[in-house]
Amino acid sequence: MARQGEELRSVEKLYDATSAALEELYGADLHFGYWDASVVDLPSAAARMTEHLIERTQVTPGQHVLDLGCGTGNPALRLARAREVRVTGVSVSRREVARANDSAEQQQMAHDVQFERVDALALPYTSASFDAAWAIESMSHMADRAVVLRELSRVLRPGGRLLIADGFLRRPPSSADSRAAETVCAAFRMGLPPTLPGHTELLGEAGFVVVDQEDLSEHAQRSITCLAHLMQARTAEFSDMFGEKAFTRLLDSLLGAELTGTIGYVLLSAERR
Ligand SMILES: C[S@@+](CC[C@H](N)C(=O)[O-])C[C@H]1O[C@@H](n2cnc3c(N)ncnc32)[C@H](O)[C@@H]1O
């Protein structure tokens, strides 16, 4: 329990410290890009990924969606506008939550979209109170995936859909080339992601059945080198945030060819039984 509290505070500190700087690199959508002919840089690729996620979210107007790990709130606001749904977004970072609620106010969406400082491992919502949920690149930060999935299963109504965008391990973590992945995960306060069968098993144990699985590695992986080059151009700023040595190791790992061989990127759609 004490370790979980420490891990939570360390993720909170990370996002309080880096969210604004990362937003200057990614744009307002803090996730990997979907690279295709229509995109020109990381912000347009990240925005294209949000579009892809919105297209694959099974909701009808008026339904209520939980965005677990909401970042700046921009993806949730886009979802609410595009699909006419209500969204509650949660994050551990108070800065992100304040920024997200400001955006909702400015866009006159605050009636339908709210953001709260909540730990995903202990959701303060009643059972079956949401119709759908997103977990976009957030679960790797959470101390116990099984607990988070049980919480999601509890707050989703039967038949509700969960959309997860996340990494997956292509090889067992013991192989030599997993060192780069471990360095990146340590810098961003993440655990190594499960394998694809591991994702399915964890979802099954929590009461979900996987209904669609899309391997987006080919579309997403250019984001890694792109992010590394953008961070490298601001070495002084990011060295301050991560520490000089850790930042040098992080850049080496992000730019090393092994990483994409070790970690892939998947979009999983699962139904609450
Ligand atoms: C990489 S960002 C992704 C943000 C957003 N989903 C997006 O795609 O733009 C990860 C997010 O997960 C949130 N997060 C990490 N651990 C969390 C926890 N235990 N409870 C709630 N949010 C958490 C962070 O605060 C951050 O907002």
mmCIF file of C-alpha atoms and ligand atoms in Angstrom:
data_model
loop_
_atom_site.group_PDB
_atom_site.id
_atom_site.type_symbol
_atom_site.label_atom_id
_atom_site.label_comp_id
_atom_site.label_asym_id
_atom_site.label_seq_id
_atom_site.Cartn_x
_atom_site.Cartn_y
_atom_site.Cartn_z
ATOM 1 C CA MET A 1 0.000 0.000 0.000
ATOM 2 C CA ALA A 2 2.806 2.413 0.988
ATOM 3 C CA ARG A 3 4.669 1.490 -2.237
ATOM 4 C CA GLN A 4 1.516 2.140 -4.276
ATOM 5 C CA GLY A 5 1.199 5.593 -2.645
ATOM 6 C CA GLU A 6 4.830 6.368 -3.484
ATOM 7 C CA GLU A 7 4.388 5.268 -7.110
ATOM 8 C CA LEU A 8 1.264 7.416 -7.416
ATOM 9 C CA ARG A 9 3.061 10.490 -6.058
ATOM 10 C CA SER A 10 5.951 9.900 -8.421
ATOM 11 C CA VAL A 11 3.590 9.749 -11.460
ATOM 12 C CA GLU A 12 1.799 12.848 -10.165
ATOM 13 C CA LYS A 13 5.112 14.701 -9.839
ATOM 14 C CA LEU A 14 6.142 13.593 -13.333
ATOM 15 C CA TYR A 15 2.965 14.925 -14.989
ATOM 16 C CA ASP A 16 2.810 18.073 -12.857
ATOM 17 C CA ALA A 17 6.382 18.780 -14.003
ATOM 18 C CA THR A 18 6.338 17.651 -17.652
ATOM 19 C CA SER A 19 2.789 17.921 -18.996
ATOM 20 C CA ALA A 20 3.129 21.533 -20.212
ATOM 21 C CA ALA A 21 6.545 20.874 -21.819
ATOM 22 C CA LEU A 22 5.335 17.650 -23.451
ATOM 23 C CA GLU A 23 2.312 19.531 -24.787
ATOM 24 C CA GLU A 24 4.686 21.798 -26.712
ATOM 25 C CA LEU A 25 6.077 18.709 -28.470
ATOM 26 C CA TYR A 26 2.945 16.571 -28.933
ATOM 27 C CA GLY A 27 0.280 19.247 -29.133
ATOM 28 C CA ALA A 28 -2.638 18.810 -26.716
ATOM 29 C CA ASP A 29 -2.999 15.049 -27.287
ATOM 30 C CA LEU A 30 -0.301 13.396 -25.170
ATOM 31 C CA HIS A 31 -0.135 10.068 -26.967
ATOM 32 C CA PHE A 32 1.613 8.349 -29.866
ATOM 33 C CA GLY A 33 0.756 9.517 -33.334
ATOM 34 C CA TYR A 34 -1.009 7.620 -36.095
ATOM 35 C CA TRP A 35 1.348 8.222 -39.025
ATOM 36 C CA ASP A 36 -0.209 8.105 -42.461
ATOM 37 C CA ALA A 37 -0.046 10.251 -45.602
ATOM 38 C CA SER A 38 -2.242 12.947 -44.020
ATOM 39 C CA VAL A 39 0.162 13.896 -41.206
ATOM 40 C CA VAL A 40 3.285 16.035 -41.253
ATOM 41 C CA ASP A 41 4.586 16.112 -37.682
ATOM 42 C CA LEU A 42 4.029 14.703 -34.180
ATOM 43 C CA PRO A 43 1.117 17.041 -33.236
ATOM 44 C CA SER A 44 -0.796 16.235 -36.438
ATOM 45 C CA ALA A 45 -0.067 12.503 -35.993
ATOM 46 C CA ALA A 46 -1.228 12.589 -32.346
ATOM 47 C CA ALA A 47 -4.393 14.439 -33.397
ATOM 48 C CA ARG A 48 -4.934 11.829 -36.142
ATOM 49 C CA MET A 49 -4.631 9.072 -33.490
ATOM 50 C CA THR A 50 -7.367 10.796 -31.436
ATOM 51 C CA GLU A 51 -9.584 10.785 -34.530
ATOM 52 C CA HIS A 52 -8.870 7.052 -34.952
ATOM 53 C CA LEU A 53 -9.828 6.394 -31.303
ATOM 54 C CA ILE A 54 -13.031 8.434 -31.597
ATOM 55 C CA GLU A 55 -14.045 6.484 -34.730
ATOM 56 C CA ARG A 56 -13.608 3.209 -32.805
ATOM 57 C CA THR A 57 -15.525 4.262 -29.666
ATOM 58 C CA GLN A 58 -18.926 2.593 -29.499
ATOM 59 C CA VAL A 59 -21.269 5.169 -27.965
ATOM 60 C CA THR A 60 -24.543 6.876 -28.729
ATOM 61 C CA PRO A 61 -25.461 10.536 -28.003
ATOM 62 C CA GLY A 62 -26.118 11.292 -24.344
ATOM 63 C CA GLN A 63 -24.046 8.374 -23.010
ATOM 64 C CA HIS A 64 -21.444 8.834 -20.280
ATOM 65 C CA VAL A 65 -17.771 7.978 -20.911
ATOM 66 C CA LEU A 66 -14.920 7.715 -18.398
ATOM 67 C CA ASP A 67 -11.483 8.848 -19.652
ATOM 68 C CA LEU A 68 -8.975 7.166 -17.357
ATOM 69 C CA GLY A 69 -5.762 9.224 -17.383
ATOM 70 C CA CYS A 70 -7.068 12.235 -19.293
ATOM 71 C CA GLY A 71 -3.887 14.302 -19.818
ATOM 72 C CA THR A 72 -4.713 17.831 -21.007
ATOM 73 C CA GLY A 73 -8.383 16.877 -21.496
ATOM 74 C CA ASN A 74 -8.231 17.586 -25.231
ATOM 75 C CA PRO A 75 -9.012 14.019 -26.429
ATOM 76 C CA ALA A 76 -12.034 13.871 -24.074
ATOM 77 C CA LEU A 77 -13.310 17.244 -25.295
ATOM 78 C CA ARG A 78 -12.961 16.135 -28.912
ATOM 79 C CA LEU A 79 -14.812 12.897 -28.138
ATOM 80 C CA ALA A 80 -17.637 14.775 -26.402
ATOM 81 C CA ARG A 81 -18.039 17.179 -29.336
ATOM 82 C CA ALA A 82 -17.771 14.565 -32.082
ATOM 83 C CA ARG A 83 -20.107 11.983 -30.515
ATOM 84 C CA GLU A 84 -22.362 14.175 -28.339
ATOM 85 C CA VAL A 85 -21.525 12.268 -25.162
ATOM 86 C CA ARG A 86 -20.770 13.353 -21.599
ATOM 87 C CA VAL A 87 -17.235 12.637 -20.395
ATOM 88 C CA THR A 88 -15.663 12.463 -16.960
ATOM 89 C CA GLY A 89 -11.877 12.551 -17.203
ATOM 90 C CA VAL A 90 -9.548 11.643 -14.351
ATOM 91 C CA SER A 91 -5.848 12.236 -13.773
ATOM 92 C CA VAL A 92 -3.458 12.137 -10.822
ATOM 93 C CA SER A 93 -1.983 15.476 -11.834
ATOM 94 C CA ARG A 94 -3.735 18.482 -10.289
ATOM 95 C CA ARG A 95 -2.155 20.709 -12.953
ATOM 96 C CA GLU A 96 -3.609 18.597 -15.738
ATOM 97 C CA VAL A 97 -7.036 18.594 -14.104
ATOM 98 C CA ALA A 98 -7.018 22.395 -13.682
ATOM 99 C CA ARG A 99 -5.847 22.888 -17.278
ATOM 100 C CA ALA A 100 -8.461 20.430 -18.597
ATOM 101 C CA ASN A 101 -11.329 22.111 -16.697
ATOM 102 C CA ASP A 102 -10.161 25.527 -17.991
ATOM 103 C CA SER A 103 -10.304 24.184 -21.563
ATOM 104 C CA ALA A 104 -13.800 22.795 -20.972
ATOM 105 C CA GLU A 105 -14.900 26.235 -19.681
ATOM 106 C CA GLN A 106 -13.285 28.072 -22.594
ATOM 107 C CA GLN A 107 -14.920 25.734 -25.109
ATOM 108 C CA GLN A 108 -18.274 26.052 -23.292
ATOM 109 C CA MET A 109 -18.281 22.295 -22.731
ATOM 110 C CA ALA A 110 -18.091 22.308 -18.915
ATOM 111 C CA HIS A 111 -21.694 21.163 -18.608
ATOM 112 C CA ASP A 112 -20.906 17.884 -20.386
ATOM 113 C CA VAL A 113 -17.214 17.349 -19.694
ATOM 114 C CA GLN A 114 -15.651 17.416 -16.232
ATOM 115 C CA PHE A 115 -12.206 16.508 -14.968
ATOM 116 C CA GLU A 116 -11.289 15.292 -11.499
ATOM 117 C CA ARG A 117 -8.136 14.491 -9.572
ATOM 118 C CA VAL A 118 -8.770 10.804 -8.951
ATOM 119 C CA ASP A 119 -6.574 7.711 -8.573
ATOM 120 C CA ALA A 120 -7.623 5.065 -11.103
ATOM 121 C CA LEU A 121 -7.028 2.337 -8.520
ATOM 122 C CA ALA A 122 -9.860 3.628 -6.316
ATOM 123 C CA LEU A 123 -12.554 5.203 -8.476
ATOM 124 C CA PRO A 124 -15.102 7.203 -6.445
ATOM 125 C CA TYR A 125 -17.980 6.277 -8.794
ATOM 126 C CA THR A 126 -20.948 3.995 -8.255
ATOM 127 C CA SER A 127 -21.167 0.621 -9.986
ATOM 128 C CA ALA A 128 -22.383 0.531 -13.600
ATOM 129 C CA SER A 129 -22.392 4.340 -13.845
ATOM 130 C CA PHE A 130 -20.564 4.600 -17.212
ATOM 131 C CA ASP A 131 -21.465 3.365 -20.709
ATOM 132 C CA ALA A 132 -17.903 3.296 -22.031
ATOM 133 C CA ALA A 133 -14.335 4.018 -20.974
ATOM 134 C CA TRP A 134 -11.009 5.011 -22.477
ATOM 135 C CA ALA A 135 -7.569 4.178 -21.114
ATOM 136 C CA ILE A 136 -5.224 5.853 -23.585
ATOM 137 C CA GLU A 137 -1.565 5.248 -22.712
ATOM 138 C CA SER A 138 -2.353 5.568 -19.033
ATOM 139 C CA MET A 139 -2.454 2.027 -17.612
ATOM 140 C CA SER A 140 1.312 1.460 -17.830
ATOM 141 C CA HIS A 141 1.731 4.144 -15.160
ATOM 142 C CA MET A 142 -0.624 2.434 -12.729
ATOM 143 C CA ALA A 143 0.772 0.311 -9.916
ATOM 144 C CA ASP A 144 -1.583 -2.649 -10.398
ATOM 145 C CA ARG A 145 -3.256 -3.257 -13.770
ATOM 146 C CA ALA A 146 -5.484 -6.030 -12.367
ATOM 147 C CA VAL A 147 -6.942 -3.664 -9.732
ATOM 148 C CA VAL A 148 -7.492 -0.907 -12.323
ATOM 149 C CA LEU A 149 -9.282 -3.312 -14.668
ATOM 150 C CA ARG A 150 -11.476 -4.565 -11.813
ATOM 151 C CA GLU A 151 -12.360 -0.941 -11.010
ATOM 152 C CA LEU A 152 -13.201 -0.298 -14.682
ATOM 153 C CA SER A 153 -15.295 -3.454 -14.771
ATOM 154 C CA ARG A 154 -17.189 -2.300 -11.686
ATOM 155 C CA VAL A 155 -17.998 1.217 -12.940
ATOM 156 C CA LEU A 156 -18.933 0.131 -16.493
ATOM 157 C CA ARG A 157 -22.409 -1.204 -17.138
ATOM 158 C CA PRO A 158 -22.707 -4.733 -18.589
ATOM 159 C CA GLY A 159 -22.236 -4.462 -22.361
ATOM 160 C CA GLY A 160 -20.208 -1.244 -21.963
ATOM 161 C CA ARG A 161 -17.023 -0.924 -24.016
ATOM 162 C CA LEU A 162 -13.479 -0.236 -22.864
ATOM 163 C CA LEU A 163 -10.963 1.109 -25.401
ATOM 164 C CA ILE A 164 -7.303 0.702 -24.430
ATOM 165 C CA ALA A 165 -4.388 2.164 -26.406
ATOM 166 C CA ASP A 166 -1.191 0.830 -24.942
ATOM 167 C CA GLY A 167 2.152 -0.834 -25.486
ATOM 168 C CA PHE A 168 2.622 -4.579 -25.595
ATOM 169 C CA LEU A 169 5.715 -6.694 -25.149
ATOM 170 C CA ARG A 170 6.775 -8.525 -28.283
ATOM 171 C CA ARG A 171 9.454 -10.529 -26.452
ATOM 172 C CA PRO A 172 9.881 -11.677 -22.861
ATOM 173 C CA PRO A 173 11.421 -8.911 -20.711
ATOM 174 C CA SER A 174 14.483 -11.017 -19.946
ATOM 175 C CA SER A 175 15.989 -10.628 -23.445
ATOM 176 C CA ALA A 176 19.048 -8.344 -23.756
ATOM 177 C CA ASP A 177 17.326 -5.750 -25.909
ATOM 178 C CA SER A 178 14.698 -5.060 -23.241
ATOM 179 C CA ARG A 179 17.188 -2.760 -21.458
ATOM 180 C CA ALA A 180 16.178 0.204 -23.643
ATOM 181 C CA ALA A 181 12.518 -0.450 -22.848
ATOM 182 C CA GLU A 182 13.296 -0.632 -19.136
ATOM 183 C CA THR A 183 15.165 2.712 -19.270
ATOM 184 C CA VAL A 184 12.265 4.427 -21.027
ATOM 185 C CA CYS A 185 9.733 2.898 -18.633
ATOM 186 C CA ALA A 186 11.766 4.006 -15.602
ATOM 187 C CA ALA A 187 12.036 7.602 -16.912
ATOM 188 C CA PHE A 188 8.282 7.843 -17.529
ATOM 189 C CA ARG A 189 7.372 5.959 -14.303
ATOM 190 C CA MET A 190 5.870 3.026 -16.179
ATOM 191 C CA GLY A 191 5.955 -0.721 -15.795
ATOM 192 C CA LEU A 192 6.753 -2.877 -18.831
ATOM 193 C CA PRO A 193 3.471 -3.596 -20.634
ATOM 194 C CA PRO A 194 1.995 -7.107 -20.890
ATOM 195 C CA THR A 195 2.293 -9.294 -23.990
ATOM 196 C CA LEU A 196 -0.807 -9.414 -26.214
ATOM 197 C CA PRO A 197 -2.021 -12.671 -24.618
ATOM 198 C CA GLY A 198 -1.214 -11.065 -21.244
ATOM 199 C CA HIS A 199 -3.506 -8.098 -22.030
ATOM 200 C CA THR A 200 -6.313 -10.497 -23.008
ATOM 201 C CA GLU A 201 -5.850 -12.612 -19.884
ATOM 202 C CA LEU A 202 -5.911 -9.602 -17.527
ATOM 203 C CA LEU A 203 -9.039 -8.280 -19.254
ATOM 204 C CA GLY A 204 -10.697 -11.701 -19.017
ATOM 205 C CA GLU A 205 -9.937 -11.996 -15.303
ATOM 206 C CA ALA A 206 -11.577 -8.604 -14.726
ATOM 207 C CA GLY A 207 -14.784 -9.570 -16.539
ATOM 208 C CA PHE A 208 -14.078 -8.260 -20.046
ATOM 209 C CA VAL A 209 -14.049 -10.027 -23.380
ATOM 210 C CA VAL A 210 -11.783 -8.657 -26.131
ATOM 211 C CA VAL A 211 -13.893 -7.890 -29.203
ATOM 212 C CA ASP A 212 -11.251 -6.220 -31.352
ATOM 213 C CA GLN A 213 -7.473 -6.004 -31.380
ATOM 214 C CA GLU A 214 -5.651 -3.699 -33.789
ATOM 215 C CA ASP A 215 -1.840 -3.787 -33.960
ATOM 216 C CA LEU A 216 -0.921 -0.154 -34.687
ATOM 217 C CA SER A 217 2.847 -0.585 -34.248
ATOM 218 C CA GLU A 218 3.619 0.269 -37.876
ATOM 219 C CA HIS A 219 1.565 3.470 -37.686
ATOM 220 C CA ALA A 220 2.758 4.519 -34.214
ATOM 221 C CA GLN A 221 6.451 3.719 -33.975
ATOM 222 C CA ARG A 222 7.736 6.806 -35.813
ATOM 223 C CA SER A 223 6.486 8.779 -32.781
ATOM 224 C CA ILE A 224 9.379 7.429 -30.700
ATOM 225 C CA THR A 225 12.245 8.843 -32.777
ATOM 226 C CA CYS A 226 10.265 11.991 -33.496
ATOM 227 C CA LEU A 227 9.689 12.604 -29.767
ATOM 228 C CA ALA A 228 13.369 11.890 -29.038
ATOM 229 C CA HIS A 229 14.538 14.460 -31.611
ATOM 230 C CA LEU A 230 12.097 17.077 -30.301
ATOM 231 C CA MET A 231 13.300 16.466 -26.716
ATOM 232 C CA GLN A 232 16.928 16.541 -27.852
ATOM 233 C CA ALA A 233 16.371 20.019 -29.292
ATOM 234 C CA ARG A 234 15.420 21.097 -25.744
ATOM 235 C CA THR A 235 18.098 19.180 -23.888
ATOM 236 C CA ALA A 236 18.619 21.813 -21.186
ATOM 237 C CA GLU A 237 14.919 21.901 -20.266
ATOM 238 C CA PHE A 238 14.425 18.108 -20.185
ATOM 239 C CA SER A 239 17.759 17.458 -18.412
ATOM 240 C CA ASP A 240 16.423 19.639 -15.599
ATOM 241 C CA MET A 241 13.231 17.576 -15.400
ATOM 242 C CA PHE A 242 14.729 14.084 -15.658
ATOM 243 C CA GLY A 243 18.270 14.711 -14.382
ATOM 244 C CA GLU A 244 21.196 14.987 -16.820
ATOM 245 C CA LYS A 245 22.388 11.366 -16.791
ATOM 246 C CA ALA A 246 18.897 9.885 -16.855
ATOM 247 C CA PHE A 247 17.971 12.140 -19.793
ATOM 248 C CA THR A 248 21.064 11.085 -21.788
ATOM 249 C CA ARG A 249 20.195 7.410 -21.160
ATOM 250 C CA LEU A 250 16.569 8.097 -22.090
ATOM 251 C CA LEU A 251 17.547 9.690 -25.422
ATOM 252 C CA ASP A 252 19.959 6.834 -26.251
ATOM 253 C CA SER A 253 17.212 4.327 -25.524
ATOM 254 C CA LEU A 254 14.547 6.184 -27.494
ATOM 255 C CA LEU A 255 16.868 6.475 -30.489
ATOM 256 C CA GLY A 256 18.151 2.895 -30.291
ATOM 257 C CA ALA A 257 16.708 0.492 -32.843
ATOM 258 C CA GLU A 258 15.951 -2.200 -30.224
ATOM 259 C CA LEU A 259 12.992 -0.453 -28.659
ATOM 260 C CA THR A 260 10.503 -0.962 -31.478
ATOM 261 C CA GLY A 261 11.580 -4.614 -31.697
ATOM 262 C CA THR A 262 10.698 -5.056 -28.025
ATOM 263 C CA ILE A 263 7.534 -3.004 -27.623
ATOM 264 C CA GLY A 264 4.597 -2.747 -30.007
ATOM 265 C CA TYR A 265 1.456 -0.591 -29.855
ATOM 266 C CA VAL A 266 -2.061 -1.992 -29.701
ATOM 267 C CA LEU A 267 -5.633 -0.767 -29.659
ATOM 268 C CA LEU A 268 -7.862 -3.144 -27.707
ATOM 269 C CA SER A 269 -11.617 -2.942 -27.570
ATOM 270 C CA ALA A 270 -13.190 -5.012 -24.798
ATOM 271 C CA GLU A 271 -16.787 -5.544 -23.716
ATOM 272 C CA ARG A 272 -17.864 -5.694 -20.075
ATOM 273 C CA ARG A 273 -19.671 -9.032 -19.710
HETATM 274 C C1 LIG B 1 0.653 9.594 -21.404
HETATM 275 S S1 LIG B 1 -0.578 10.496 -20.512
HETATM 276 C C2 LIG B 1 -1.961 10.189 -21.580
HETATM 277 C C3 LIG B 1 -2.969 11.280 -21.492
HETATM 278 C C4 LIG B 1 -4.202 11.124 -22.362
HETATM 279 N N1 LIG B 1 -4.843 9.836 -22.186
HETATM 280 C C5 LIG B 1 -3.904 11.339 -23.826
HETATM 281 O O1 LIG B 1 -3.947 10.373 -24.567
HETATM 282 O O2 LIG B 1 -3.662 12.495 -24.229
HETATM 283 C C6 LIG B 1 -0.940 9.470 -19.088
HETATM 284 C C7 LIG B 1 -2.024 9.985 -18.173
HETATM 285 O O3 LIG B 1 -2.334 8.986 -17.169
HETATM 286 C C8 LIG B 1 -2.562 9.652 -15.927
HETATM 287 N N2 LIG B 1 -2.394 8.691 -14.817
HETATM 288 C C9 LIG B 1 -1.310 7.944 -14.536
HETATM 289 N N3 LIG B 1 -1.519 7.207 -13.427
HETATM 290 C C10 LIG B 1 -2.778 7.485 -12.995
HETATM 291 C C11 LIG B 1 -3.588 7.029 -11.909
HETATM 292 N N4 LIG B 1 -3.159 6.139 -11.029
HETATM 293 N N5 LIG B 1 -4.847 7.534 -11.800
HETATM 294 C C12 LIG B 1 -5.316 8.453 -12.683
HETATM 295 N N6 LIG B 1 -4.592 8.920 -13.731
HETATM 296 C C13 LIG B 1 -3.343 8.439 -13.896
HETATM 297 C C14 LIG B 1 -1.544 10.779 -15.938
HETATM 298 O O4 LIG B 1 -1.872 11.738 -14.976
HETATM 299 C C15 LIG B 1 -1.677 11.250 -17.391
HETATM 300 O O5 LIG B 1 -2.764 12.121 -17.482
#
